[in-house]
Coordinates of C-alpha atoms in Angstrom, one line a residue:
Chain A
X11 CA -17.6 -17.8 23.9
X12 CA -16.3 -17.9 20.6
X13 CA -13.6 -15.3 19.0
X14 CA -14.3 -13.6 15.8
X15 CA -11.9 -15.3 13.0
X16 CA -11.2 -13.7 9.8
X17 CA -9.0 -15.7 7.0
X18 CA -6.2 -14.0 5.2
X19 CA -3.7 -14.7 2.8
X20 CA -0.2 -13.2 2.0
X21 CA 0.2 -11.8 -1.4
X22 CA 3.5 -10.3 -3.0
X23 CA 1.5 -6.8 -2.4
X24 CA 1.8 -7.5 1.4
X25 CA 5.6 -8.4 1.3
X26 CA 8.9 -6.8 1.2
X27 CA 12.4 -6.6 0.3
X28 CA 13.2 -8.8 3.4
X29 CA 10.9 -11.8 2.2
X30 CA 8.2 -11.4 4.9
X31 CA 5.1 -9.3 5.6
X32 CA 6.1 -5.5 5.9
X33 CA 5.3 -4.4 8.9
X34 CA 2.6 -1.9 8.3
X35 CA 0.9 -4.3 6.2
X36 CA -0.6 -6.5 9.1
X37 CA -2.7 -3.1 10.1
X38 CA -4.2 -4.1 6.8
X39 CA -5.3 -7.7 7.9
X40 CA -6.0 -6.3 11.4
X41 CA -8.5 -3.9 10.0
X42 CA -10.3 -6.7 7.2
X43 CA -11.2 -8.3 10.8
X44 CA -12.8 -5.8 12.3
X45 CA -14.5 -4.9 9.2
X46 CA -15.9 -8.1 8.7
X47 CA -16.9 -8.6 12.7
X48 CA -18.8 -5.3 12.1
X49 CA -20.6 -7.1 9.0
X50 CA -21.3 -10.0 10.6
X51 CA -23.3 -8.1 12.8
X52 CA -25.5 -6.7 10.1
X53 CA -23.6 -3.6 9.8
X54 CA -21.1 -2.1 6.1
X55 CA -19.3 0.6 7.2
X56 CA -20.6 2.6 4.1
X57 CA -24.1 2.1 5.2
X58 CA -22.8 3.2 8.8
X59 CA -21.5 6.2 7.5
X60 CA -24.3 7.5 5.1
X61 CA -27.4 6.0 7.4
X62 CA -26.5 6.6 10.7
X63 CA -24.2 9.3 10.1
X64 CA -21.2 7.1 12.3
X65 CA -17.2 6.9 11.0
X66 CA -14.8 4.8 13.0
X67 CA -11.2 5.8 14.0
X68 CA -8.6 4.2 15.1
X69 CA -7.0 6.5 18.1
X70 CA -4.3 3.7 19.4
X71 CA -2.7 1.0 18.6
X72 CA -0.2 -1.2 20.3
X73 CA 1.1 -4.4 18.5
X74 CA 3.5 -7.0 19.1
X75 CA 5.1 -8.5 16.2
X76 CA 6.2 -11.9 17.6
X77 CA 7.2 -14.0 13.9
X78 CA 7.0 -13.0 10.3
X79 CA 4.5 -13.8 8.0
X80 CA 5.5 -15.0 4.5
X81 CA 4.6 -15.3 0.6
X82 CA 1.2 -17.7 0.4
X83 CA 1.0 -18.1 4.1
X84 CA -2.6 -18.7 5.0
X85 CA -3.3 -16.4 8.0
X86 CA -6.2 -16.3 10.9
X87 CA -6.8 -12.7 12.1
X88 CA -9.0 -12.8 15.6
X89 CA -11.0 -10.3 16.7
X90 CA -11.9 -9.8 20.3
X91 CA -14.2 -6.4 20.8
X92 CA -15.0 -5.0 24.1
X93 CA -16.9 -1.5 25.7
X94 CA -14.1 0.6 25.8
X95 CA -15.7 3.9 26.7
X96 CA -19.1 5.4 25.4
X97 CA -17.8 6.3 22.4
X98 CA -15.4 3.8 21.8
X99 CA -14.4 0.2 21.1
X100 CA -11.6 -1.9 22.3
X101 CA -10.3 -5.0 20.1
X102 CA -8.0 -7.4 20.9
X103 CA -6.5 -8.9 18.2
X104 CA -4.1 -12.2 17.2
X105 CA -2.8 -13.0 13.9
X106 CA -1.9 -16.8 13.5
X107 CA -0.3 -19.1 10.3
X108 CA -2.0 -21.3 9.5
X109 CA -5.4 -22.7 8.8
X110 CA -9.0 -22.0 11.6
X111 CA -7.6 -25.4 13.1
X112 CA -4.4 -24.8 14.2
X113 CA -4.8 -20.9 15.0
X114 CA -7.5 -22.2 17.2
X115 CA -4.9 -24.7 19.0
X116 CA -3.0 -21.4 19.9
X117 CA 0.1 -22.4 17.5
X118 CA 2.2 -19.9 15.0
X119 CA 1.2 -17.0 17.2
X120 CA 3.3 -14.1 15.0
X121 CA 1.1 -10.8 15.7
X122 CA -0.9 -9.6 18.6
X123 CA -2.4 -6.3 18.8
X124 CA -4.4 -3.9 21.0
X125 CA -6.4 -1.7 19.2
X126 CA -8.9 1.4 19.9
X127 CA -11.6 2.4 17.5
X128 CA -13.8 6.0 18.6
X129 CA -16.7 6.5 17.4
X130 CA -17.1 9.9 15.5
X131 CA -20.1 12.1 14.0
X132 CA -19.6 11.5 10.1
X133 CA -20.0 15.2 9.3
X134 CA -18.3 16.7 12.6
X135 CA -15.7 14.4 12.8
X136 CA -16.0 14.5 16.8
X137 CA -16.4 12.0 19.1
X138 CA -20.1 10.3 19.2
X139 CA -21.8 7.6 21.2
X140 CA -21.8 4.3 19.5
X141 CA -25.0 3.1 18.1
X142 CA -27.0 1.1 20.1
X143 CA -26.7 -2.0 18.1
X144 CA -22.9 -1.9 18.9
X145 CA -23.5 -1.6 23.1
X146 CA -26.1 -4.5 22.9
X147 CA -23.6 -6.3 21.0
X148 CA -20.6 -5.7 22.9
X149 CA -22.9 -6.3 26.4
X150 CA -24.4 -9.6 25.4
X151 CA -21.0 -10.9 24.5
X152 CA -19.2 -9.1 28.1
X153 CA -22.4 -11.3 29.6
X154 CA -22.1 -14.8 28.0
Chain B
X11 CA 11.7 23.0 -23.7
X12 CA 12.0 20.9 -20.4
X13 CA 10.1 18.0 -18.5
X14 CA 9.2 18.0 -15.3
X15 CA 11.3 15.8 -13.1
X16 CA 10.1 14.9 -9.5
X17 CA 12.6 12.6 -7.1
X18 CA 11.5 10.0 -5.1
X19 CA 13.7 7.0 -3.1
X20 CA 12.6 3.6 -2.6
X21 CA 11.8 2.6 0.7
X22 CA 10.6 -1.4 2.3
X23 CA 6.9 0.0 1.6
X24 CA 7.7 -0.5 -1.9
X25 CA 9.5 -3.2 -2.4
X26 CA 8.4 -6.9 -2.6
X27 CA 9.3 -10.3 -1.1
X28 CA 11.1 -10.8 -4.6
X29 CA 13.5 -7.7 -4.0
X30 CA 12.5 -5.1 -6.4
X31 CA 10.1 -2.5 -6.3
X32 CA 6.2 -4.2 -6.5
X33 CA 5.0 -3.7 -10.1
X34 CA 2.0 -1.5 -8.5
X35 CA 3.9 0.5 -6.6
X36 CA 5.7 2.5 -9.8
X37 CA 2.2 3.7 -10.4
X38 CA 2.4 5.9 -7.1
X39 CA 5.7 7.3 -7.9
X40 CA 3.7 8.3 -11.1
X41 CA 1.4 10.0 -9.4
X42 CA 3.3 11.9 -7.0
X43 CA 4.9 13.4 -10.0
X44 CA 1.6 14.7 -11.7
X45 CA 0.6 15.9 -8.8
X46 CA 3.8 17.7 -8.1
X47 CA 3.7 19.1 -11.8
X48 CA 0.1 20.6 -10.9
X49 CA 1.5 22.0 -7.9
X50 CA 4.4 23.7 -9.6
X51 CA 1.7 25.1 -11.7
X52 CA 0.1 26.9 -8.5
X53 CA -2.8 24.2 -7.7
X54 CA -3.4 21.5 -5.1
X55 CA -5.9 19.1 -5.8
X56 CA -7.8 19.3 -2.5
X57 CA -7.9 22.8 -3.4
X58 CA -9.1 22.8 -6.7
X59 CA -12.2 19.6 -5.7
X60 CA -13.0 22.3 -2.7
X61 CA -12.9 25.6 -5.2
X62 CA -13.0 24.3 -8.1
X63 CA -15.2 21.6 -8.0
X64 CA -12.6 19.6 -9.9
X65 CA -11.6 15.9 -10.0
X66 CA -9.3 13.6 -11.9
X67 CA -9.3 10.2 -12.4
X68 CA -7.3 7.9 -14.8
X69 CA -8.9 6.7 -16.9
X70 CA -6.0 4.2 -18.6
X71 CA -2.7 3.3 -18.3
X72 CA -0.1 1.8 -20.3
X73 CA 3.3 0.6 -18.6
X74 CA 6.7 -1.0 -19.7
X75 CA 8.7 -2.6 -17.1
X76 CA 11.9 -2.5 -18.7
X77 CA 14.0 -3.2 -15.2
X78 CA 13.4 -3.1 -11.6
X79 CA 14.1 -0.2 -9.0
X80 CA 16.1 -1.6 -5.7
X81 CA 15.3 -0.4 -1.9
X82 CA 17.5 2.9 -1.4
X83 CA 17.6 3.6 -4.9
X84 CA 17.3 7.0 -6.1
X85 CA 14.7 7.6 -8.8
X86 CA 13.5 10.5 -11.1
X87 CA 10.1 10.7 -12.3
X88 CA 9.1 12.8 -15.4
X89 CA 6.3 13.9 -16.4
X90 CA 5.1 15.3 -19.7
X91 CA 1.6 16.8 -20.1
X92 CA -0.5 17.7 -23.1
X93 CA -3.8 18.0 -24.6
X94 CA -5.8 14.8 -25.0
X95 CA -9.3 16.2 -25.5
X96 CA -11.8 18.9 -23.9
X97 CA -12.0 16.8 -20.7
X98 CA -8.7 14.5 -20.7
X99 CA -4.9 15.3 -20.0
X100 CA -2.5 12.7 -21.7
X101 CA 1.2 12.4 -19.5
X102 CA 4.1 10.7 -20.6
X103 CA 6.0 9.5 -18.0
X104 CA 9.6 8.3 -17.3
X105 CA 11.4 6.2 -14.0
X106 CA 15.0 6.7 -14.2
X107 CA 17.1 5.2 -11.3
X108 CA 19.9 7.6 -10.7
X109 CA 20.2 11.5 -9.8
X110 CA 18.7 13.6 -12.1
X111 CA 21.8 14.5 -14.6
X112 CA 22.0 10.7 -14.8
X113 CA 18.3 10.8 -16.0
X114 CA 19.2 13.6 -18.1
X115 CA 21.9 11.5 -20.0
X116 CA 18.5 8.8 -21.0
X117 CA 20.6 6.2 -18.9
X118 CA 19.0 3.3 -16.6
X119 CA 15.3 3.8 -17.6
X120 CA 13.2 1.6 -15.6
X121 CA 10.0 2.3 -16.3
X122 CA 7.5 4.1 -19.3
X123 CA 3.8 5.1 -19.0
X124 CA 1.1 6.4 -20.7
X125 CA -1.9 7.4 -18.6
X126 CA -4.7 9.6 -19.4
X127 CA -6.5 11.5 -16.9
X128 CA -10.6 12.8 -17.1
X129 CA -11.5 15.7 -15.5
X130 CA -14.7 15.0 -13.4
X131 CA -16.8 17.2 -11.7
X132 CA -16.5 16.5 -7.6
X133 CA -20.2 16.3 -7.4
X134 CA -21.4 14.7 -9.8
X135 CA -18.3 12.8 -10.9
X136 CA -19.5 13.5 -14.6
X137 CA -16.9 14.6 -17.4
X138 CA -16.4 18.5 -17.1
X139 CA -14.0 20.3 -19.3
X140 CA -10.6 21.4 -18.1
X141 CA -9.9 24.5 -15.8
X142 CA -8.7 27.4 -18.1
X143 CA -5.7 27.4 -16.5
X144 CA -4.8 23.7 -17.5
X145 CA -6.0 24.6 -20.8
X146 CA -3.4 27.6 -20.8
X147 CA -0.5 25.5 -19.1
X148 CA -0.9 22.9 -21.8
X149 CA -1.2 24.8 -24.8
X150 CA 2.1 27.3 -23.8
X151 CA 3.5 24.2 -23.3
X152 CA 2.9 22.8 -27.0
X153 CA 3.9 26.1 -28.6
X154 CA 7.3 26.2 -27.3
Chain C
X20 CA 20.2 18.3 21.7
X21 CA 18.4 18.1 17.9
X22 CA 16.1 15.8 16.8
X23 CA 16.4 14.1 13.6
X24 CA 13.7 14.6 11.0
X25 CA 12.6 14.1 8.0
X26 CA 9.4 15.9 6.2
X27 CA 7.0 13.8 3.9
X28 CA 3.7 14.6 1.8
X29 CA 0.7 13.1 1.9
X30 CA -0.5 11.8 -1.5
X31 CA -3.6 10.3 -2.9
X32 CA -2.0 6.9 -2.6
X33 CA -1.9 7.7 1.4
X34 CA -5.4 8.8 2.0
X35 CA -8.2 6.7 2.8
X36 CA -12.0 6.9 1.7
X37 CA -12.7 8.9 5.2
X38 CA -10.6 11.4 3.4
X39 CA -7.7 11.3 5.9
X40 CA -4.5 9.2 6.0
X41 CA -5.2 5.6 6.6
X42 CA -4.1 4.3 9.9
X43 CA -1.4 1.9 8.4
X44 CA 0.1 4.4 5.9
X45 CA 1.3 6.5 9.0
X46 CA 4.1 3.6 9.7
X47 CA 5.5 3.9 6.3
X48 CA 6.5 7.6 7.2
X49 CA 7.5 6.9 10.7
X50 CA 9.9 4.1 8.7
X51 CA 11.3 6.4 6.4
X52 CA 12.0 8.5 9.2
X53 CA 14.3 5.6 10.9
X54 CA 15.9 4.4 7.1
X55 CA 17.3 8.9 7.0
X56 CA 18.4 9.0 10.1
X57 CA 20.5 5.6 9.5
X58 CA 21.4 6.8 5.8
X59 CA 22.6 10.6 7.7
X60 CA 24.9 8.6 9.5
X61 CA 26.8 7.3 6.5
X62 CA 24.6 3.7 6.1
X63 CA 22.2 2.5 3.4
X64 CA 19.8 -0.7 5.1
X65 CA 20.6 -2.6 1.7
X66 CA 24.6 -1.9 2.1
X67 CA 24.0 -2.8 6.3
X68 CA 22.5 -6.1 4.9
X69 CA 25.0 -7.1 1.9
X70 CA 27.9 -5.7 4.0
X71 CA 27.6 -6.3 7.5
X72 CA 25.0 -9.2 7.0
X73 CA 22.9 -7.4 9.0
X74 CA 18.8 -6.5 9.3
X75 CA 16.3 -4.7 11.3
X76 CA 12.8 -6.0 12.0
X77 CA 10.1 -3.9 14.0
X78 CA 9.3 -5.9 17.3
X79 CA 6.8 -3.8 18.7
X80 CA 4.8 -0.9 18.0
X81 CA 2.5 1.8 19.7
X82 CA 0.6 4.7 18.3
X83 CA -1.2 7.3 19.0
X84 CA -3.1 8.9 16.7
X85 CA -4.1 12.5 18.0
X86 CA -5.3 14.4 14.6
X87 CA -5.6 13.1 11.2
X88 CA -3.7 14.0 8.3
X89 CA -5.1 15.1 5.0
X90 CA -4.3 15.4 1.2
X91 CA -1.6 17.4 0.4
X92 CA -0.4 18.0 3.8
X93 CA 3.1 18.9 4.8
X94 CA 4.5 16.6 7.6
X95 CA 7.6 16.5 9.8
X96 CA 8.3 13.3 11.0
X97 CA 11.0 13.4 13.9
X98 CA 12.7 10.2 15.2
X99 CA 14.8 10.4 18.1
X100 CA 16.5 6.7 19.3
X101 CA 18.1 5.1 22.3
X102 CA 19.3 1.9 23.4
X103 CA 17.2 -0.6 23.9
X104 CA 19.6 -3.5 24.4
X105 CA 22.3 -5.2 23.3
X106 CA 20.4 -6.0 19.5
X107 CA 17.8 -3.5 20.3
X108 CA 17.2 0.3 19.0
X109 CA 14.5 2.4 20.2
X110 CA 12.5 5.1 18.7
X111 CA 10.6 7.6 20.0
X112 CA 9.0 9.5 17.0
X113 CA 6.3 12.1 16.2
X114 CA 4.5 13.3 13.3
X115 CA 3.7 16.8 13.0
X116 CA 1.4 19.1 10.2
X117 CA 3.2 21.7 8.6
X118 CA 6.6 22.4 8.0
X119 CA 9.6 22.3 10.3
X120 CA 9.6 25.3 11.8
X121 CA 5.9 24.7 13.3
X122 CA 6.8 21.1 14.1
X123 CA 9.6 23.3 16.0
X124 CA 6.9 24.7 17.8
X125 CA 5.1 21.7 18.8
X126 CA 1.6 22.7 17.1
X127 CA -0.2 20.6 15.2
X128 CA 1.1 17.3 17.0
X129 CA -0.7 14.4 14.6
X130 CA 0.8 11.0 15.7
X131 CA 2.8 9.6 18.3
X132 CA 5.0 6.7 17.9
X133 CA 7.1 4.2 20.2
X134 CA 9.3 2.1 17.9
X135 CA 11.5 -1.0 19.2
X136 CA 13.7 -2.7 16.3
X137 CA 15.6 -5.5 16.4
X138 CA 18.9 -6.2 14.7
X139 CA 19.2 -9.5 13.1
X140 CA 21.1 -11.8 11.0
X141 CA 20.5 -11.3 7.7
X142 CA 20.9 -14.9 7.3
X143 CA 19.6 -17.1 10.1
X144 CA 17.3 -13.8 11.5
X145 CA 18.3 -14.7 14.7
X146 CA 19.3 -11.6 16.8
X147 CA 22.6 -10.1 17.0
X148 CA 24.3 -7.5 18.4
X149 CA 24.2 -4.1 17.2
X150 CA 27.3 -2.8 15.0
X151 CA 29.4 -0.6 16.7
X152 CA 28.9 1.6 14.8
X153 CA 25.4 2.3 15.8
X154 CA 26.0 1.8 19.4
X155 CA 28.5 4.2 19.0
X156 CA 25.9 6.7 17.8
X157 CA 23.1 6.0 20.4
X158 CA 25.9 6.4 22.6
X159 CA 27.3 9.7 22.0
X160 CA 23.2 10.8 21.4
X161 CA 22.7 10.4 25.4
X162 CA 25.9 11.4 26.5
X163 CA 24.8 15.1 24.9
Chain D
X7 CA -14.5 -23.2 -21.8
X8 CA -14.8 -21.1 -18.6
X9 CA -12.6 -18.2 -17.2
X10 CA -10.8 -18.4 -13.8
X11 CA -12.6 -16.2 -11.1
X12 CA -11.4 -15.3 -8.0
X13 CA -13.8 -12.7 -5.4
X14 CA -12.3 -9.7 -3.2
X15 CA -13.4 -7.1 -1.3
X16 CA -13.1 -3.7 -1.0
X17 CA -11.4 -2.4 2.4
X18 CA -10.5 0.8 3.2
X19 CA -7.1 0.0 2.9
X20 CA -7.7 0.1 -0.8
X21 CA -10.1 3.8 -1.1
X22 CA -8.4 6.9 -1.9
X23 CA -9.5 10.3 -0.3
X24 CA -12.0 10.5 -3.4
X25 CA -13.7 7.9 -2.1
X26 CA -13.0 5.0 -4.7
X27 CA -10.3 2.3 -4.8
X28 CA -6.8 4.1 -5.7
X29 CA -6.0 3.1 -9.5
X30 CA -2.8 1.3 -8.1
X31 CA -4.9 -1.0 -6.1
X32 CA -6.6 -2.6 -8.7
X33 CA -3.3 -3.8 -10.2
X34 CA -3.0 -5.8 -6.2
X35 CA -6.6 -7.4 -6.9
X36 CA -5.5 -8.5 -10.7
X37 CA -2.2 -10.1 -9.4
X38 CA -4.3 -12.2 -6.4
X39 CA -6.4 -13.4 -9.0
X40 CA -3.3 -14.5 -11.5
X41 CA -1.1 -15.9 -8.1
X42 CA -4.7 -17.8 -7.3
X43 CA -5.2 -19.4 -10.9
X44 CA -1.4 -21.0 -10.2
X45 CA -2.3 -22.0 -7.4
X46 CA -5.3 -23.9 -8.9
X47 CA -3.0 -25.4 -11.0
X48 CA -1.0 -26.9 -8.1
X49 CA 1.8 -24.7 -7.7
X50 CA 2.4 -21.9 -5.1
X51 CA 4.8 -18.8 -6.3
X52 CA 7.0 -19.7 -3.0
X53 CA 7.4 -23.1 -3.7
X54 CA 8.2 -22.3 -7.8
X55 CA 10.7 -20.1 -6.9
X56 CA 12.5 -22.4 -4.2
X57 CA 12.2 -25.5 -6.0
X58 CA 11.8 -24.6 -9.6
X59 CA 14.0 -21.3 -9.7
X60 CA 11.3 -19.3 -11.4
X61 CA 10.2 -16.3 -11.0
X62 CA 7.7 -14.1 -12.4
X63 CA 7.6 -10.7 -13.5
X64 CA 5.2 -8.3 -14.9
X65 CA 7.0 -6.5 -18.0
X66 CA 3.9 -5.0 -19.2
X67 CA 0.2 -3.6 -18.6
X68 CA -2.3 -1.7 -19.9
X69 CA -5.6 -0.8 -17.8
X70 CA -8.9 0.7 -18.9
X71 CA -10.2 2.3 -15.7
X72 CA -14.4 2.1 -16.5
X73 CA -16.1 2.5 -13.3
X74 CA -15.0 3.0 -10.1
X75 CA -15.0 0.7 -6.9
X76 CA -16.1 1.9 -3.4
X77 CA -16.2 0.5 0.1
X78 CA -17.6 -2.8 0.7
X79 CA -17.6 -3.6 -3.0
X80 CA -17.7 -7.0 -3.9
X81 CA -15.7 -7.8 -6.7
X82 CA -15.1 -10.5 -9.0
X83 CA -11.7 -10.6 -11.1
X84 CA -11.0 -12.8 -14.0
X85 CA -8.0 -13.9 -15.2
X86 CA -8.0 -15.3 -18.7
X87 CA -3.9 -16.8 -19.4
X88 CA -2.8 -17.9 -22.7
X89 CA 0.9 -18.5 -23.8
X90 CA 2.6 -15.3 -25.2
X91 CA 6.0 -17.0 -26.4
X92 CA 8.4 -19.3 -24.9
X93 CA 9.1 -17.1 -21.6
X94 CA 6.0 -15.1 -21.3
X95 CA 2.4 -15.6 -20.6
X96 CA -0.4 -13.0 -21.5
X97 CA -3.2 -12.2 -18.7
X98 CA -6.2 -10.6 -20.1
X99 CA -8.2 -10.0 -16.9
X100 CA -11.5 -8.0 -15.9
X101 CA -12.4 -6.9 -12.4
X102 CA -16.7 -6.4 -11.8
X103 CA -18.1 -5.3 -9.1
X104 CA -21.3 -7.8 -8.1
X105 CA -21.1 -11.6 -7.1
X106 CA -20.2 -13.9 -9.6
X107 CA -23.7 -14.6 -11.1
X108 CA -23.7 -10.6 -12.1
X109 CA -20.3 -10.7 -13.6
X110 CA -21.1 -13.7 -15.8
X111 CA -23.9 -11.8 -17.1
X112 CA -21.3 -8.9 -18.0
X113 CA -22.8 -6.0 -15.8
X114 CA -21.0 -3.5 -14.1
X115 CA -17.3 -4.3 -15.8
X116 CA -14.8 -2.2 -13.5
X117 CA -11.6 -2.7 -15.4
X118 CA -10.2 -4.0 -18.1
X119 CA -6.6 -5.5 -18.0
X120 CA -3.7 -7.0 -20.6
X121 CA -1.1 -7.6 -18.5
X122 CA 2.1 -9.6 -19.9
X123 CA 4.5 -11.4 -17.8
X124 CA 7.6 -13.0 -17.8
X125 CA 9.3 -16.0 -16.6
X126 CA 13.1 -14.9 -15.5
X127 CA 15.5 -17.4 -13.9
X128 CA 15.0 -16.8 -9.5
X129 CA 19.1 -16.9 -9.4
X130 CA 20.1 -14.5 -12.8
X131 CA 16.9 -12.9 -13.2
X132 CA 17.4 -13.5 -16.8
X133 CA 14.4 -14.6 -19.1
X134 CA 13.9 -18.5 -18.8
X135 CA 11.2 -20.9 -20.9
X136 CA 8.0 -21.6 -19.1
X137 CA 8.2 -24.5 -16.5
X138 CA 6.4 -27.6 -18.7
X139 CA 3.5 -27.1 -17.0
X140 CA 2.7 -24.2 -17.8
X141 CA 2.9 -24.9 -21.5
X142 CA 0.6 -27.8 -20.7
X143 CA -1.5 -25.7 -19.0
X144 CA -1.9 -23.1 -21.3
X145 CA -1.9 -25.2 -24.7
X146 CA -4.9 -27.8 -23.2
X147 CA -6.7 -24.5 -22.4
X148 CA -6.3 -23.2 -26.3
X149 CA -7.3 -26.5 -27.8
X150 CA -10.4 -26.5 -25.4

């Protein structure tokens, strides 16, 4: 089974005063990730939103900054989604320096998070079963 | 006759890996002081899209960088409205580093703008002329 | 026993196209949170770096996010630390809607937040112990 | 002759509550396109900075806000560099929204930007002549 990889790169907009990637800012790469997993599937989150009438959330978040990120670092942001509930979505997350190659050698490890995503009624804003496109998903890759 | 002066500190959001506030980053301080200006006035803008049926975009913006703000520094932002047309406000805008009599004495200017704002209607996002009560603030504020 | 806290605003610049507070803007008030409660005890991060060659970096994080936040809400955002080691602080922080004296009242709880921060060199960012000053402070905190 | 182009997306990260990209934000798409025409050129910000002792910073802009960007948006931003005297190079730069066929063909311009910026010593942050290649860069570019 292969991990969802989403490239990144640090910007002076994603750094601060202390030279490296403030520390809110990796939610930012986190979320491009997730986004783009979701795409890969088929899926914009506009279209989600307006069609099926489906918002995501984040209601958690745990995250362990191991190393800084810096100015022009190239970054790899996995995403690793699992069932997390009927109405929600687990993702395990690692951010690594350095080009698909060496993130995938497990090297320049600097952020690892652990992140859950509910599902909620567009117009209600309350918690709704995910789309069936998103179970199958999330079965077929629990199963391979 | 006096501007309207909102404070606002610098904080590792804002700053960049190069020390100094992130050249983008003035342009929320901006913002929070027309906001604030509208508020003194009596309004909120989620109010006034949900009553109203009132929106305001920028349309352009001019800005000087004349020297950069620091983490912890204390700024002042001022704000000067008037009149650009049926549909537009015009606001002159000032960053001073320092308290506000420091402002007040013209020292340390950082930063000059010039941004013009359309009123839009929330649905339709088309031009709409301004509330009366902009109108009113702006032309009181013209005749003193 | 009184918690430290520190009220913010929500502005356009913190708001997301779900209309609520994105889920990364949240840290940048739980942060300015920490940098008060260090500046109410007499230090400035920027002096704490040039002076004492010192730095903090966020090593982990965890939220919870119970209730979003929305344009032109009122916030409250407490921070209560601890010892968490010999180079370690802890925070435990919440945000709340609405001004202090709900927050006071526990209504309205929107995010929950535990913070671990690291002191480091400013020059080689390796870790080092905290100043005594701020061990000083945690210290006296749990005595009372 | 052909302009520098350089493609980003629109995340939530970068929406406002009004559901279009915060007017701040575009100025953090503009500066990834002017940081990724250096690059192009061979030279990383970083590594300018470190081994060169030049920095860069913006000292002016001026932004026509057309259209607005939503979620998912594709965008294209151009980045069009020519020398504006001995320490400062002039940007003029256009964001559309479409793949880069569609912006060649000049639909759906976004924003228009003239953004000036200077070259200041990394040590005194005083104003310093453009690094040689630069010149080069930009004076084979005017002849072409």
């Amino acid at each position: 089974m292969t991990v969802f990889c989403w490239p990144a790169r640090v910007y002076w907009e994603d750094t601060d005063g202390g030279g490296i990637v403030y520390y809110a800012n990796y939610l930012r790469f986190l979320e491009r990730a997730r986004t783009e997993w979701l795409r890969a599937l088929g899926y914009s989150q506009r279209a989600l939103a307006q069609e099926a009438g489906v918002l995501f959330a984040v209601t958690s978040i745990s995250v362990q900054y191991r190393r800084p990120a810096r100015l022009d670092d190239e970054l790899v942001v996995t995403c690793n989604p699992s069932l997390g509930g009927p109405a929600t979505v687990r993702f395990e997350q690692q951010i690594h320096r350095g080009g698909i190659p060496r993130a995938a050698a497990g090297e320049e490890l600097l952020v690892e998070a652990d992140v859950r995503v509910a599902c909620l009624d567009a117009r209600t804003l309350r918690p709704k079963r995910l789309p069936e496109f998103l179970v199958n998903a999330l079965s077929v890759k629990e199963r391979s």
